[in-house]
């Protein structure tokens, strides 16, 4: 019997994957049977050598799969299919936990009788990261007190413990994560929104952080604006997907008009703040980029971020 299956999807990050697996091996957790499931989603199988090394350390506890079709939803679904545990823990390949991570997640689930436990992802900056990026907090995520009940707005797949039966109950056509979002991102937003609607109890555990590497190529204004644009696109796409078909046209009109108004306000704020408060101006610029992303949704083109340098 397996208590917790840790599911990891990896794409061209063998060194970061090694760091994560080494940290998992050092977990201070007792009376828990663990399984690791790693899906290498790189067609070139770049994680193969590292996984073979780790197999000698983890033994039968490690299951690894090569899925050559680069699609994060398919990779996540393959990991869940291979998972045997009552609980599934999802963590990204560019993250790593402290030694008490699993113990804190497990204790929080038991204390609050939760179906899903989310925990912080804390940015870890490269030495060359500009001070304006650190000061701006662009990679910071909201943190909450232990036990806070949350909804899908604070949900994501980067550091989460979820009951396997609850996940499988959301499968549609045999897929827990929607493959249509597997190249664009947003697959986790759709899933956790469905879990929210289904009444799953989702809570926050602030005592189980993981640390996420922020590479220097992401610490730029261009990358941050591109991410805001893409976030806007995904918001519109997921929002309309989850709206009943009969209400969708009216909802689309309202969201589009709101995006236009917010974009105009944002551009005015950028113009007014640009010279004497550039950091505040950039915050508004990101809001503008997000609104343009929302409006771009109606052009019918969805850029594929997964597997590219723009992937977040």
Coordinates of C-alpha atoms in Angstrom, one line a residue:
X1 CA 0.0 0.0 0.0
X2 CA 1.2 3.5 -0.9
X3 CA 0.2 6.5 1.2
X4 CA 1.4 9.4 -0.9
X5 CA 2.5 9.4 -4.6
X6 CA 4.6 12.4 -5.5
X7 CA 4.0 13.3 -9.1
X8 CA 6.6 15.3 -11.1
X9 CA 6.5 16.3 -14.7
X10 CA 9.8 17.4 -16.1
X11 CA 10.9 19.1 -19.3
X12 CA 14.6 19.7 -20.1
X13 CA 15.7 20.4 -16.5
X14 CA 17.7 17.4 -15.5
X15 CA 19.9 19.3 -13.0
X16 CA 16.9 21.0 -11.3
X17 CA 15.1 17.6 -11.3
X18 CA 18.1 16.1 -9.5
X19 CA 18.0 18.8 -6.8
X20 CA 14.3 18.1 -6.3
X21 CA 14.6 14.4 -6.0
X22 CA 17.6 14.7 -3.6
X23 CA 15.4 17.0 -1.4
X24 CA 12.6 14.4 -1.5
X25 CA 14.9 11.7 -0.4
X26 CA 15.8 13.8 2.7
X27 CA 12.2 14.2 3.8
X28 CA 11.7 13.9 7.5
X29 CA 8.5 11.9 7.5
X30 CA 7.6 8.7 9.4
X31 CA 5.1 6.0 9.0
X32 CA 4.4 7.0 5.4
X33 CA 4.9 4.9 2.3
X34 CA 6.0 7.0 -0.6
X35 CA 6.0 6.5 -4.3
X36 CA 7.7 8.8 -6.8
X37 CA 6.3 9.2 -10.3
X38 CA 8.4 11.2 -12.8
X39 CA 7.2 11.9 -16.3
X40 CA 9.9 13.1 -18.7
X41 CA 7.9 15.1 -21.3
X42 CA 11.0 16.0 -23.4
X43 CA 11.0 14.2 -26.8
X44 CA 14.8 13.9 -26.5
X45 CA 14.4 12.2 -23.0
X46 CA 16.8 14.6 -21.4
X47 CA 16.1 13.3 -17.9
X48 CA 16.9 9.7 -18.7
X49 CA 20.5 9.6 -17.3
X50 CA 19.5 11.4 -14.1
X51 CA 16.5 9.2 -13.6
X52 CA 18.6 6.0 -14.0
X53 CA 20.9 7.4 -11.3
X54 CA 18.0 8.2 -9.0
X55 CA 16.5 4.7 -9.6
X56 CA 19.6 3.2 -7.9
X57 CA 18.8 5.4 -4.8
X58 CA 15.0 5.1 -4.7
X59 CA 14.7 1.6 -5.9
X60 CA 11.1 0.4 -6.5
X61 CA 9.7 3.6 -5.0
X62 CA 10.6 5.4 -8.2
X63 CA 8.5 5.0 -11.4
X64 CA 9.5 7.0 -14.4
X65 CA 7.8 7.4 -17.8
X66 CA 9.0 8.9 -21.0
X67 CA 6.1 10.8 -22.8
X68 CA 7.6 12.2 -26.0
X69 CA 4.5 14.3 -26.9
X70 CA 5.1 17.7 -25.2
X71 CA 1.8 18.4 -23.5
X72 CA 1.7 19.2 -19.7
X73 CA -1.9 17.9 -19.4
X74 CA -1.0 14.5 -20.9
X75 CA 2.1 14.4 -18.7
X76 CA 0.1 15.1 -15.5
X77 CA -2.5 12.5 -16.6
X78 CA 0.2 9.9 -17.2
X79 CA 1.6 10.6 -13.7
X80 CA -1.8 10.3 -12.0
X81 CA -2.5 7.1 -13.9
X82 CA 0.7 5.6 -12.6
X83 CA 0.2 6.8 -9.0
X84 CA -0.9 4.2 -6.5
X85 CA -1.2 6.3 -3.4
X86 CA -4.4 7.5 -1.6
X87 CA -2.9 11.0 -1.8
X88 CA -1.2 12.6 -4.7
X89 CA 1.4 15.4 -4.2
X90 CA 2.2 17.5 -7.2
X91 CA 5.4 19.6 -7.3
X92 CA 7.2 21.2 -10.3
X93 CA 10.6 20.2 -11.5
X94 CA 12.1 23.7 -10.8
X95 CA 11.1 23.6 -7.2
X96 CA 12.6 22.0 -4.1
X97 CA 11.2 21.6 -0.5
X98 CA 12.6 21.8 3.0
X99 CA 12.9 18.6 5.0
X100 CA 9.6 19.0 6.9
X101 CA 7.6 19.6 3.7
X102 CA 5.6 16.4 3.4
X103 CA 5.1 16.1 7.1
X104 CA 3.6 19.6 7.3
X105 CA 1.3 18.9 4.3
X106 CA 0.1 15.6 5.9
X107 CA -0.5 17.2 9.3
X108 CA -2.5 20.0 7.8
X109 CA -4.7 17.6 5.9
X110 CA -5.4 15.6 9.0
X111 CA -5.9 18.7 11.2
X112 CA -8.5 20.3 8.9
X113 CA -9.9 17.2 7.2
X114 CA -9.2 18.7 3.8
X115 CA -9.5 17.1 0.4
X116 CA -6.8 19.5 -1.0
X117 CA -3.9 21.2 0.7
X118 CA -2.1 24.1 -1.0
X119 CA 1.2 25.5 0.2
X120 CA 3.5 28.4 -0.7
X121 CA 5.9 28.6 -3.7
X122 CA 8.7 31.0 -2.7
X123 CA 10.9 32.6 -5.4
X124 CA 14.6 32.0 -5.2
X125 CA 16.4 34.6 -7.3
X126 CA 19.5 34.3 -9.4
X127 CA 22.5 36.4 -8.1
X128 CA 22.1 38.6 -11.2
X129 CA 18.4 39.4 -10.7
X130 CA 18.0 43.2 -10.8
X131 CA 17.0 44.9 -7.5
X132 CA 13.8 46.4 -9.2
X133 CA 12.6 42.8 -9.8
X134 CA 13.2 41.8 -6.2
X135 CA 11.6 45.0 -4.9
X136 CA 8.6 44.7 -7.2
X137 CA 7.6 41.2 -5.9
X138 CA 6.5 40.1 -9.4
X139 CA 7.2 36.5 -8.6
X140 CA 5.7 36.6 -5.1
X141 CA 2.4 34.8 -4.4
X142 CA -0.1 35.5 -1.8
X143 CA 0.4 33.6 1.5
X144 CA -2.3 32.9 4.1
X145 CA -2.6 31.6 7.6
X146 CA -2.6 27.8 8.2
X147 CA -6.0 26.3 7.8
X148 CA -7.5 29.1 5.7
X149 CA -10.2 27.7 3.4
X150 CA -9.5 28.8 -0.1
X151 CA -11.2 28.7 -3.5
X152 CA -9.8 28.3 -7.0
X153 CA -8.4 31.8 -7.2
X154 CA -5.5 30.7 -4.9
X155 CA -5.2 27.2 -6.4
X156 CA -2.3 25.9 -8.5
X157 CA -0.5 22.7 -9.2
X158 CA 3.0 23.7 -8.1
X159 CA 2.8 22.6 -4.4
X160 CA -0.3 20.7 -3.6
X161 CA -1.5 17.5 -1.8
X162 CA -4.8 16.2 -3.1
X163 CA -7.0 13.1 -2.4
X164 CA -6.6 10.8 -5.4
X165 CA -10.3 9.8 -5.4
X166 CA -11.2 13.5 -5.6
X167 CA -9.0 14.0 -8.6
X168 CA -10.3 10.9 -10.4
X169 CA -13.9 12.1 -9.9
X170 CA -13.1 15.1 -12.1
X171 CA -11.9 13.0 -15.0
X172 CA -13.6 13.8 -18.3
X173 CA -13.2 11.3 -21.2
X174 CA -10.6 9.6 -19.0
X175 CA -8.5 12.8 -18.5
X176 CA -8.2 14.6 -15.2
X177 CA -6.3 17.5 -16.8
X178 CA -7.8 18.9 -20.1
X179 CA -5.4 18.1 -23.0
X180 CA -6.7 21.2 -24.8
X181 CA -4.8 23.3 -22.3
X182 CA -1.7 21.2 -22.4
X183 CA 0.4 23.4 -24.7
X184 CA -1.0 26.8 -23.5
X185 CA -1.2 26.4 -19.7
X186 CA -4.3 26.9 -17.6
X187 CA -5.0 23.2 -17.2
X188 CA -4.6 23.4 -13.4
X189 CA -6.9 26.5 -13.2
X190 CA -9.7 24.5 -15.0
X191 CA -9.2 21.5 -12.8
X192 CA -9.2 23.3 -9.4
X193 CA -12.2 25.4 -10.5
X194 CA -14.1 22.2 -11.1
X195 CA -13.0 20.9 -7.7
X196 CA -14.2 24.1 -6.1
X197 CA -17.6 23.8 -7.8
X198 CA -17.8 20.2 -6.7
X199 CA -17.4 21.2 -3.1
X200 CA -13.9 19.9 -2.4
X201 CA -12.5 21.3 0.9
X202 CA -9.4 23.2 -0.1
X203 CA -7.1 24.7 2.6
X204 CA -3.8 26.5 2.9
X205 CA -0.8 25.2 4.8
X206 CA 1.8 28.0 5.1
X207 CA 4.3 25.8 6.9
X208 CA 5.1 23.6 3.8
X209 CA 6.8 25.9 1.3
X210 CA 8.8 24.9 -1.7
X211 CA 11.4 27.1 -3.3
X212 CA 11.3 28.0 -7.0
X213 CA 14.3 29.0 -9.1
X214 CA 13.8 32.3 -11.0
X215 CA 16.2 32.2 -13.9
X216 CA 17.7 35.5 -15.0
X217 CA 16.0 35.4 -18.4
X218 CA 12.7 35.7 -16.7
X219 CA 13.8 38.7 -14.6
X220 CA 13.1 41.2 -17.4
X221 CA 10.3 43.6 -18.3
X222 CA 9.7 41.8 -21.6
X223 CA 9.2 38.4 -20.0
X224 CA 6.9 39.8 -17.3
X225 CA 4.8 41.7 -19.8
X226 CA 4.5 38.6 -21.9
X227 CA 3.5 36.6 -18.9
X228 CA 0.8 39.1 -18.1
X229 CA -0.5 39.0 -21.7
X230 CA -0.6 35.2 -21.5
X231 CA -2.3 35.3 -18.1
X232 CA -5.0 37.5 -19.6
X233 CA -5.6 35.2 -22.5
X234 CA -5.9 32.2 -20.2
X235 CA -8.3 34.0 -17.8
X236 CA -10.7 34.7 -20.7
X237 CA -10.4 31.2 -22.1
X238 CA -11.0 29.4 -18.8
X239 CA -13.7 31.9 -17.7
X240 CA -15.7 31.4 -20.8
X241 CA -15.2 27.6 -20.7
X242 CA -16.7 27.4 -17.3
X243 CA -19.6 29.7 -18.2
X244 CA -22.8 27.8 -19.2
X245 CA -23.2 27.9 -23.0
X246 CA -26.4 29.9 -23.0
X247 CA -24.8 32.6 -20.9
X248 CA -21.4 32.6 -22.7
X249 CA -22.1 35.4 -25.4
X250 CA -23.3 37.9 -22.8
X251 CA -20.4 37.0 -20.5
X252 CA -17.9 37.4 -23.3
X253 CA -19.3 40.9 -24.2
X254 CA -19.2 42.0 -20.5
X255 CA -15.6 40.7 -20.0
X256 CA -14.5 42.3 -23.3
X257 CA -15.9 45.7 -22.5
X258 CA -14.4 45.6 -19.0
X259 CA -11.0 44.8 -20.5
X260 CA -11.2 47.7 -22.9
X261 CA -12.1 50.1 -20.0
X262 CA -9.3 48.7 -17.8
X263 CA -6.8 48.9 -20.6
X264 CA -7.6 52.6 -21.3
X265 CA -7.4 53.4 -17.6
X266 CA -4.1 51.5 -17.4
X267 CA -2.5 53.3 -20.3
X268 CA -3.5 56.7 -18.8
X269 CA -1.8 55.7 -15.5
X270 CA 1.3 54.5 -17.3
X271 CA 1.6 57.9 -19.1
X272 CA 1.1 59.8 -15.9
X273 CA 3.5 57.8 -13.8
X274 CA 6.2 57.0 -16.3
X275 CA 8.6 59.8 -15.5
X276 CA 8.4 60.1 -11.7
X277 CA 7.3 56.7 -10.5
X278 CA 8.5 54.1 -13.1
X279 CA 7.9 51.1 -10.8
X280 CA 4.3 52.0 -10.4
X281 CA 4.0 52.7 -14.1
X282 CA 5.3 49.2 -14.9
X283 CA 2.7 47.7 -12.6
X284 CA 0.0 49.4 -14.6
X285 CA 1.8 48.3 -17.8
X286 CA 1.4 44.7 -16.7
X287 CA -2.3 45.4 -16.1
X288 CA -2.6 46.8 -19.6
X289 CA -0.8 43.8 -21.1
X290 CA -3.2 41.5 -19.3
X291 CA -6.2 43.3 -20.7
X292 CA -4.8 43.1 -24.2
X293 CA -4.3 39.4 -23.6
X294 CA -8.0 39.1 -22.7
X295 CA -9.0 40.9 -25.9
X296 CA -6.6 38.9 -28.0
X297 CA -8.6 35.8 -27.0
X298 CA -11.3 36.9 -29.4
X299 CA -8.9 36.8 -32.3
X300 CA -9.0 33.0 -31.9
X301 CA -5.3 32.5 -31.6
X302 CA -3.9 30.8 -28.4
X303 CA 0.0 30.9 -28.2
X304 CA 1.6 27.7 -27.0
X305 CA 3.9 28.5 -24.1
X306 CA 4.6 25.0 -22.7
X307 CA 7.9 23.7 -23.9
X308 CA 9.2 27.1 -25.0
X309 CA 11.4 29.7 -23.5
X310 CA 8.3 31.7 -22.5
X311 CA 6.9 28.8 -20.4
X312 CA 6.2 29.8 -16.8

